[in-house]
Amino acid sequence: MALLAPSVLSADFARLGEEAAAAARGGARMLHVDVMDGHFVPNLTLGPDVTRCLRQATDLFLDCHLMVSRPDDFIAPFAAAGASAISVHVEASTHLHRSVQLMRDAGVRAGVVLNPATPIHVLDDILPDLDYVLLMSVNPGFAGQTFIPGVLDKVRTLAGRIAQRGLATIIEVDGGVTEANARALAEAGAGMLVAGSAVFGGGQAEDSARRLVRLMDGVGAEPSWVP
């Protein structure tokens, strides 16, 4: 089934280890780390040091999403800090194959991110080299935004292309994921769903995560490489 990836951007940073543990008790097997540089996107968020502290606090799979202008400069530092997977934006990477190779060299799973208005055909040449594709369902840079409905069809289209080519690439969706749309996204072909406010926003991370995990039971393409 599709996996829940709670975004620590919406967690209480003063209790980050406790928040991670609560999400794990609720059934989450991975955490999503939103990295923003204040340039590619307006906000400035987490760096390698926080990722290193998070790695010391949890054994969960750490999925690091680099919303940065020079992603190649950040791949090795985040891998060294304990990232399990790293994704970079196609809009920010000048040489995408090189970025993916840097991830492989660093020993992490490799992903590429598309903003909502970026068409999926830009992935045609790189798709076989990817472990996952992250489809943004909001414009990146802020937590708590509303899901863009058209991304649901984008998930279906990409899932069809992946199946047609016989690939094992997983689709991840990030932005506005809630209990209202999680199952539909998994049924459309998503294998990982990022949820920030829907998990950590109400102060009951364990219960919120458990409800989302149950909604995705039996649907979605589970990534075999997440323990």
mmCIF file of C-alpha atoms in Angstrom:
data_model
loop_
_atom_site.group_PDB
_atom_site.id
_atom_site.type_symbol
_atom_site.label_atom_id
_atom_site.label_comp_id
_atom_site.label_asym_id
_atom_site.label_seq_id
_atom_site.Cartn_x
_atom_site.Cartn_y
_atom_site.Cartn_z
ATOM 1 C CA MET A 1 0.000 0.000 0.000
ATOM 2 C CA ALA A 2 1.020 3.651 -0.292
ATOM 3 C CA LEU A 3 3.188 4.940 2.535
ATOM 4 C CA LEU A 4 2.620 8.023 4.639
ATOM 5 C CA ALA A 5 5.513 10.499 4.805
ATOM 6 C CA PRO A 6 4.752 13.028 7.569
ATOM 7 C CA SER A 7 6.456 16.346 6.862
ATOM 8 C CA VAL A 8 8.460 17.555 9.837
ATOM 9 C CA LEU A 9 8.079 21.120 8.563
ATOM 10 C CA SER A 10 4.715 21.143 10.379
ATOM 11 C CA ALA A 11 6.033 19.464 13.533
ATOM 12 C CA ASP A 12 6.931 21.133 16.822
ATOM 13 C CA PHE A 13 10.657 21.696 16.388
ATOM 14 C CA ALA A 14 11.167 21.880 20.149
ATOM 15 C CA ARG A 15 9.868 18.286 20.346
ATOM 16 C CA LEU A 16 11.101 16.930 17.017
ATOM 17 C CA GLY A 17 12.185 13.546 18.346
ATOM 18 C CA GLU A 18 8.883 13.069 20.172
ATOM 19 C CA GLU A 19 6.909 14.100 17.118
ATOM 20 C CA ALA A 20 8.815 11.591 14.969
ATOM 21 C CA ALA A 21 8.135 8.848 17.504
ATOM 22 C CA ALA A 22 4.429 9.696 17.598
ATOM 23 C CA ALA A 23 4.184 9.502 13.794
ATOM 24 C CA ALA A 24 5.951 6.134 13.880
ATOM 25 C CA ARG A 25 3.510 4.795 16.475
ATOM 26 C CA GLY A 26 0.741 5.854 14.123
ATOM 27 C CA GLY A 27 2.176 3.663 11.371
ATOM 28 C CA ALA A 28 4.494 6.021 9.490
ATOM 29 C CA ARG A 29 7.655 4.329 8.205
ATOM 30 C CA MET A 30 9.233 7.467 6.780
ATOM 31 C CA LEU A 31 9.538 11.198 7.406
ATOM 32 C CA HIS A 32 9.654 13.989 4.836
ATOM 33 C CA VAL A 33 12.256 16.735 5.319
ATOM 34 C CA ASP A 34 11.477 19.967 3.467
ATOM 35 C CA VAL A 35 14.656 21.887 2.682
ATOM 36 C CA MET A 36 14.162 25.496 1.523
ATOM 37 C CA ASP A 37 16.929 27.974 0.752
ATOM 38 C CA GLY A 38 15.055 31.296 0.701
ATOM 39 C CA HIS A 39 15.953 31.655 -2.990
ATOM 40 C CA PHE A 40 14.333 28.900 -5.055
ATOM 41 C CA VAL A 41 11.368 29.268 -2.689
ATOM 42 C CA PRO A 42 10.634 32.179 -0.328
ATOM 43 C CA ASN A 43 11.153 30.424 2.997
ATOM 44 C CA LEU A 44 14.320 29.264 4.750
ATOM 45 C CA THR A 45 13.943 25.984 6.634
ATOM 46 C CA LEU A 46 15.968 22.905 7.532
ATOM 47 C CA GLY A 47 19.642 22.198 6.889
ATOM 48 C CA PRO A 48 21.954 19.202 7.254
ATOM 49 C CA ASP A 49 22.472 19.814 10.984
ATOM 50 C CA VAL A 50 18.772 19.440 11.780
ATOM 51 C CA THR A 51 18.643 16.383 9.541
ATOM 52 C CA ARG A 52 21.579 14.909 11.469
ATOM 53 C CA CYS A 53 19.781 15.507 14.764
ATOM 54 C CA LEU A 54 16.622 13.932 13.356
ATOM 55 C CA ARG A 55 18.604 10.901 12.220
ATOM 56 C CA GLN A 56 19.959 10.501 15.759
ATOM 57 C CA ALA A 57 16.410 10.661 17.129
ATOM 58 C CA THR A 58 14.731 8.156 14.777
ATOM 59 C CA ASP A 59 15.352 5.091 12.625
ATOM 60 C CA LEU A 60 12.630 6.089 10.160
ATOM 61 C CA PHE A 61 13.461 6.485 6.469
ATOM 62 C CA LEU A 62 14.331 10.155 5.866
ATOM 63 C CA ASP A 63 13.070 11.560 2.574
ATOM 64 C CA CYS A 64 14.822 14.911 1.936
ATOM 65 C CA HIS A 65 13.198 17.257 -0.574
ATOM 66 C CA LEU A 66 15.644 19.925 -1.764
ATOM 67 C CA MET A 67 13.813 23.118 -2.731
ATOM 68 C CA VAL A 68 17.068 24.922 -3.452
ATOM 69 C CA SER A 69 18.644 26.793 -6.348
ATOM 70 C CA ARG A 70 21.902 24.801 -6.452
ATOM 71 C CA PRO A 71 20.840 21.276 -5.514
ATOM 72 C CA ASP A 72 24.093 19.558 -6.469
ATOM 73 C CA ASP A 73 25.878 21.460 -3.689
ATOM 74 C CA PHE A 74 23.529 20.005 -1.075
ATOM 75 C CA ILE A 75 23.303 16.333 -2.044
ATOM 76 C CA ALA A 76 26.490 15.107 -0.344
ATOM 77 C CA PRO A 77 25.943 17.112 2.892
ATOM 78 C CA PHE A 78 22.408 15.794 3.328
ATOM 79 C CA ALA A 79 23.448 12.245 2.527
ATOM 80 C CA ALA A 80 26.227 12.514 5.123
ATOM 81 C CA ALA A 81 23.697 13.868 7.620
ATOM 82 C CA GLY A 82 21.588 10.733 7.329
ATOM 83 C CA ALA A 83 19.181 11.231 4.425
ATOM 84 C CA SER A 84 17.783 7.972 3.035
ATOM 85 C CA ALA A 85 16.449 9.551 -0.165
ATOM 86 C CA ILE A 86 16.969 12.918 -1.826
ATOM 87 C CA SER A 87 14.860 14.621 -4.466
ATOM 88 C CA VAL A 88 15.736 17.708 -6.526
ATOM 89 C CA HIS A 89 13.548 19.963 -8.642
ATOM 90 C CA VAL A 90 13.789 19.624 -12.392
ATOM 91 C CA GLU A 91 13.254 23.409 -12.469
ATOM 92 C CA ALA A 92 16.441 23.961 -10.423
ATOM 93 C CA SER A 93 18.833 21.298 -11.705
ATOM 94 C CA THR A 94 20.907 22.416 -14.675
ATOM 95 C CA HIS A 95 22.261 18.922 -15.366
ATOM 96 C CA LEU A 96 19.685 16.444 -14.090
ATOM 97 C CA HIS A 97 21.543 13.233 -14.929
ATOM 98 C CA ARG A 98 24.546 14.561 -13.029
ATOM 99 C CA SER A 99 22.353 15.321 -10.019
ATOM 100 C CA VAL A 100 20.961 11.789 -10.050
ATOM 101 C CA GLN A 101 24.460 10.326 -10.335
ATOM 102 C CA LEU A 102 25.550 12.384 -7.329
ATOM 103 C CA MET A 103 22.703 10.804 -5.358
ATOM 104 C CA ARG A 104 23.742 7.329 -6.475
ATOM 105 C CA ASP A 105 27.360 8.054 -5.528
ATOM 106 C CA ALA A 106 26.166 9.235 -2.102
ATOM 107 C CA GLY A 107 24.255 6.002 -1.528
ATOM 108 C CA VAL A 108 20.734 7.450 -1.333
ATOM 109 C CA ARG A 109 17.551 6.817 -3.291
ATOM 110 C CA ALA A 110 17.164 9.268 -6.166
ATOM 111 C CA GLY A 111 14.114 11.392 -6.900
ATOM 112 C CA VAL A 112 13.115 14.290 -9.128
ATOM 113 C CA VAL A 113 10.430 16.853 -8.309
ATOM 114 C CA LEU A 114 7.971 18.587 -10.623
ATOM 115 C CA ASN A 115 6.135 21.776 -9.716
ATOM 116 C CA PRO A 116 2.375 21.763 -10.433
ATOM 117 C CA ALA A 117 2.725 23.606 -13.761
ATOM 118 C CA THR A 118 5.679 21.535 -15.020
ATOM 119 C CA PRO A 119 4.575 18.869 -17.553
ATOM 120 C CA ILE A 120 5.551 15.265 -16.933
ATOM 121 C CA HIS A 121 7.045 14.805 -20.413
ATOM 122 C CA VAL A 122 10.221 16.526 -19.158
ATOM 123 C CA LEU A 123 10.936 13.235 -17.355
ATOM 124 C CA ASP A 124 10.930 11.086 -20.503
ATOM 125 C CA ASP A 125 14.717 10.681 -20.681
ATOM 126 C CA ILE A 126 15.448 10.499 -16.926
ATOM 127 C CA LEU A 127 12.531 8.351 -15.730
ATOM 128 C CA PRO A 128 14.318 4.961 -15.968
ATOM 129 C CA ASP A 129 17.095 6.304 -13.720
ATOM 130 C CA LEU A 130 14.799 7.369 -10.883
ATOM 131 C CA ASP A 131 13.602 5.594 -7.764
ATOM 132 C CA TYR A 132 10.744 8.068 -7.433
ATOM 133 C CA VAL A 133 9.102 11.172 -8.846
ATOM 134 C CA LEU A 134 7.683 13.752 -6.461
ATOM 135 C CA LEU A 135 4.691 15.610 -7.876
ATOM 136 C CA MET A 136 4.026 18.878 -6.082
ATOM 137 C CA SER A 137 0.301 19.390 -5.515
ATOM 138 C CA VAL A 138 0.849 22.942 -4.231
ATOM 139 C CA ASN A 139 3.365 25.547 -5.290
ATOM 140 C CA PRO A 140 6.403 24.894 -3.067
ATOM 141 C CA GLY A 141 7.549 27.154 -0.281
ATOM 142 C CA PHE A 142 4.827 27.159 2.367
ATOM 143 C CA ALA A 143 3.124 24.579 4.580
ATOM 144 C CA GLY A 144 -0.646 24.339 4.929
ATOM 145 C CA GLN A 145 -1.655 25.117 1.334
ATOM 146 C CA THR A 146 -4.719 23.753 -0.452
ATOM 147 C CA PHE A 147 -4.362 20.777 -2.811
ATOM 148 C CA ILE A 148 -4.463 21.617 -6.541
ATOM 149 C CA PRO A 149 -7.138 19.200 -7.901
ATOM 150 C CA GLY A 150 -5.601 18.786 -11.354
ATOM 151 C CA VAL A 151 -2.616 16.974 -9.858
ATOM 152 C CA LEU A 152 -4.814 13.896 -9.349
ATOM 153 C CA ASP A 153 -5.016 13.425 -13.122
ATOM 154 C CA LYS A 154 -1.281 14.095 -13.339
ATOM 155 C CA VAL A 155 -0.697 11.179 -10.962
ATOM 156 C CA ARG A 156 -2.854 8.895 -13.106
ATOM 157 C CA THR A 157 -1.067 9.943 -16.289
ATOM 158 C CA LEU A 158 2.402 9.434 -14.820
ATOM 159 C CA ALA A 159 1.399 6.088 -13.309
ATOM 160 C CA GLY A 160 0.237 4.977 -16.754
ATOM 161 C CA ARG A 161 3.520 5.977 -18.383
ATOM 162 C CA ILE A 162 5.528 4.189 -15.703
ATOM 163 C CA ALA A 163 3.473 1.006 -16.176
ATOM 164 C CA GLN A 164 3.675 1.250 -19.981
ATOM 165 C CA ARG A 165 7.469 1.358 -19.801
ATOM 166 C CA GLY A 166 7.651 -1.458 -17.257
ATOM 167 C CA LEU A 167 9.404 0.679 -14.655
ATOM 168 C CA ALA A 168 9.354 0.406 -10.876
ATOM 169 C CA THR A 169 9.499 4.173 -10.297
ATOM 170 C CA ILE A 170 7.349 5.292 -7.361
ATOM 171 C CA ILE A 171 5.161 8.400 -7.408
ATOM 172 C CA GLU A 172 5.181 10.676 -4.377
ATOM 173 C CA VAL A 173 2.700 13.528 -3.859
ATOM 174 C CA ASP A 174 3.405 16.559 -1.673
ATOM 175 C CA GLY A 175 1.050 19.385 -0.788
ATOM 176 C CA GLY A 176 -2.439 19.622 0.665
ATOM 177 C CA VAL A 177 -2.704 15.883 1.348
ATOM 178 C CA THR A 178 -5.507 15.252 3.850
ATOM 179 C CA GLU A 179 -7.921 12.547 4.919
ATOM 180 C CA ALA A 180 -10.249 13.837 2.183
ATOM 181 C CA ASN A 181 -7.924 13.002 -0.735
ATOM 182 C CA ALA A 182 -5.322 10.496 0.516
ATOM 183 C CA ARG A 183 -7.105 7.359 -0.652
ATOM 184 C CA ALA A 184 -7.959 8.826 -4.059
ATOM 185 C CA LEU A 185 -4.299 9.720 -4.607
ATOM 186 C CA ALA A 186 -3.180 6.215 -3.641
ATOM 187 C CA GLU A 187 -5.813 4.676 -5.935
ATOM 188 C CA ALA A 188 -4.547 6.915 -8.759
ATOM 189 C CA GLY A 189 -1.069 5.409 -8.404
ATOM 190 C CA ALA A 190 0.788 7.319 -5.704
ATOM 191 C CA GLY A 191 3.074 5.210 -3.529
ATOM 192 C CA MET A 192 4.154 7.871 -1.016
ATOM 193 C CA LEU A 193 2.024 10.714 0.335
ATOM 194 C CA VAL A 194 3.531 13.664 2.158
ATOM 195 C CA ALA A 195 1.295 15.143 4.855
ATOM 196 C CA GLY A 196 2.391 17.924 7.176
ATOM 197 C CA SER A 197 -0.487 19.824 8.762
ATOM 198 C CA ALA A 198 -2.738 16.770 8.423
ATOM 199 C CA VAL A 199 -0.406 14.857 10.756
ATOM 200 C CA PHE A 200 1.213 17.418 13.034
ATOM 201 C CA GLY A 201 -1.204 20.346 12.828
ATOM 202 C CA GLY A 202 -3.713 19.125 15.399
ATOM 203 C CA GLY A 203 -1.338 18.146 18.170
ATOM 204 C CA GLN A 204 -2.281 14.458 17.910
ATOM 205 C CA ALA A 205 0.325 13.138 15.477
ATOM 206 C CA GLU A 206 -0.073 9.481 16.390
ATOM 207 C CA ASP A 207 -3.847 9.426 15.889
ATOM 208 C CA SER A 208 -3.699 11.584 12.763
ATOM 209 C CA ALA A 209 -1.038 9.393 11.177
ATOM 210 C CA ARG A 210 -2.967 6.246 12.029
ATOM 211 C CA ARG A 211 -6.117 7.519 10.338
ATOM 212 C CA LEU A 212 -4.222 8.408 7.162
ATOM 213 C CA VAL A 213 -2.414 5.062 7.086
ATOM 214 C CA ARG A 214 -5.734 3.225 7.421
ATOM 215 C CA LEU A 215 -7.232 5.224 4.569
ATOM 216 C CA MET A 216 -4.463 3.997 2.255
ATOM 217 C CA ASP A 217 -4.718 0.357 3.321
ATOM 218 C CA GLY A 218 -4.596 -1.935 0.303
ATOM 219 C CA VAL A 219 -4.080 0.746 -2.362
ATOM 220 C CA GLY A 220 -1.070 2.401 -3.942
ATOM 221 C CA ALA A 221 2.340 1.192 -5.123
ATOM 222 C CA GLU A 222 4.444 0.605 -2.021
ATOM 223 C CA PRO A 223 8.170 1.332 -2.484
ATOM 224 C CA SER A 224 10.098 -1.884 -1.814
ATOM 225 C CA TRP A 225 13.152 0.077 -0.681
ATOM 226 C CA VAL A 226 11.549 1.647 2.402
ATOM 227 C CA PRO A 227 12.103 -0.670 5.396
#
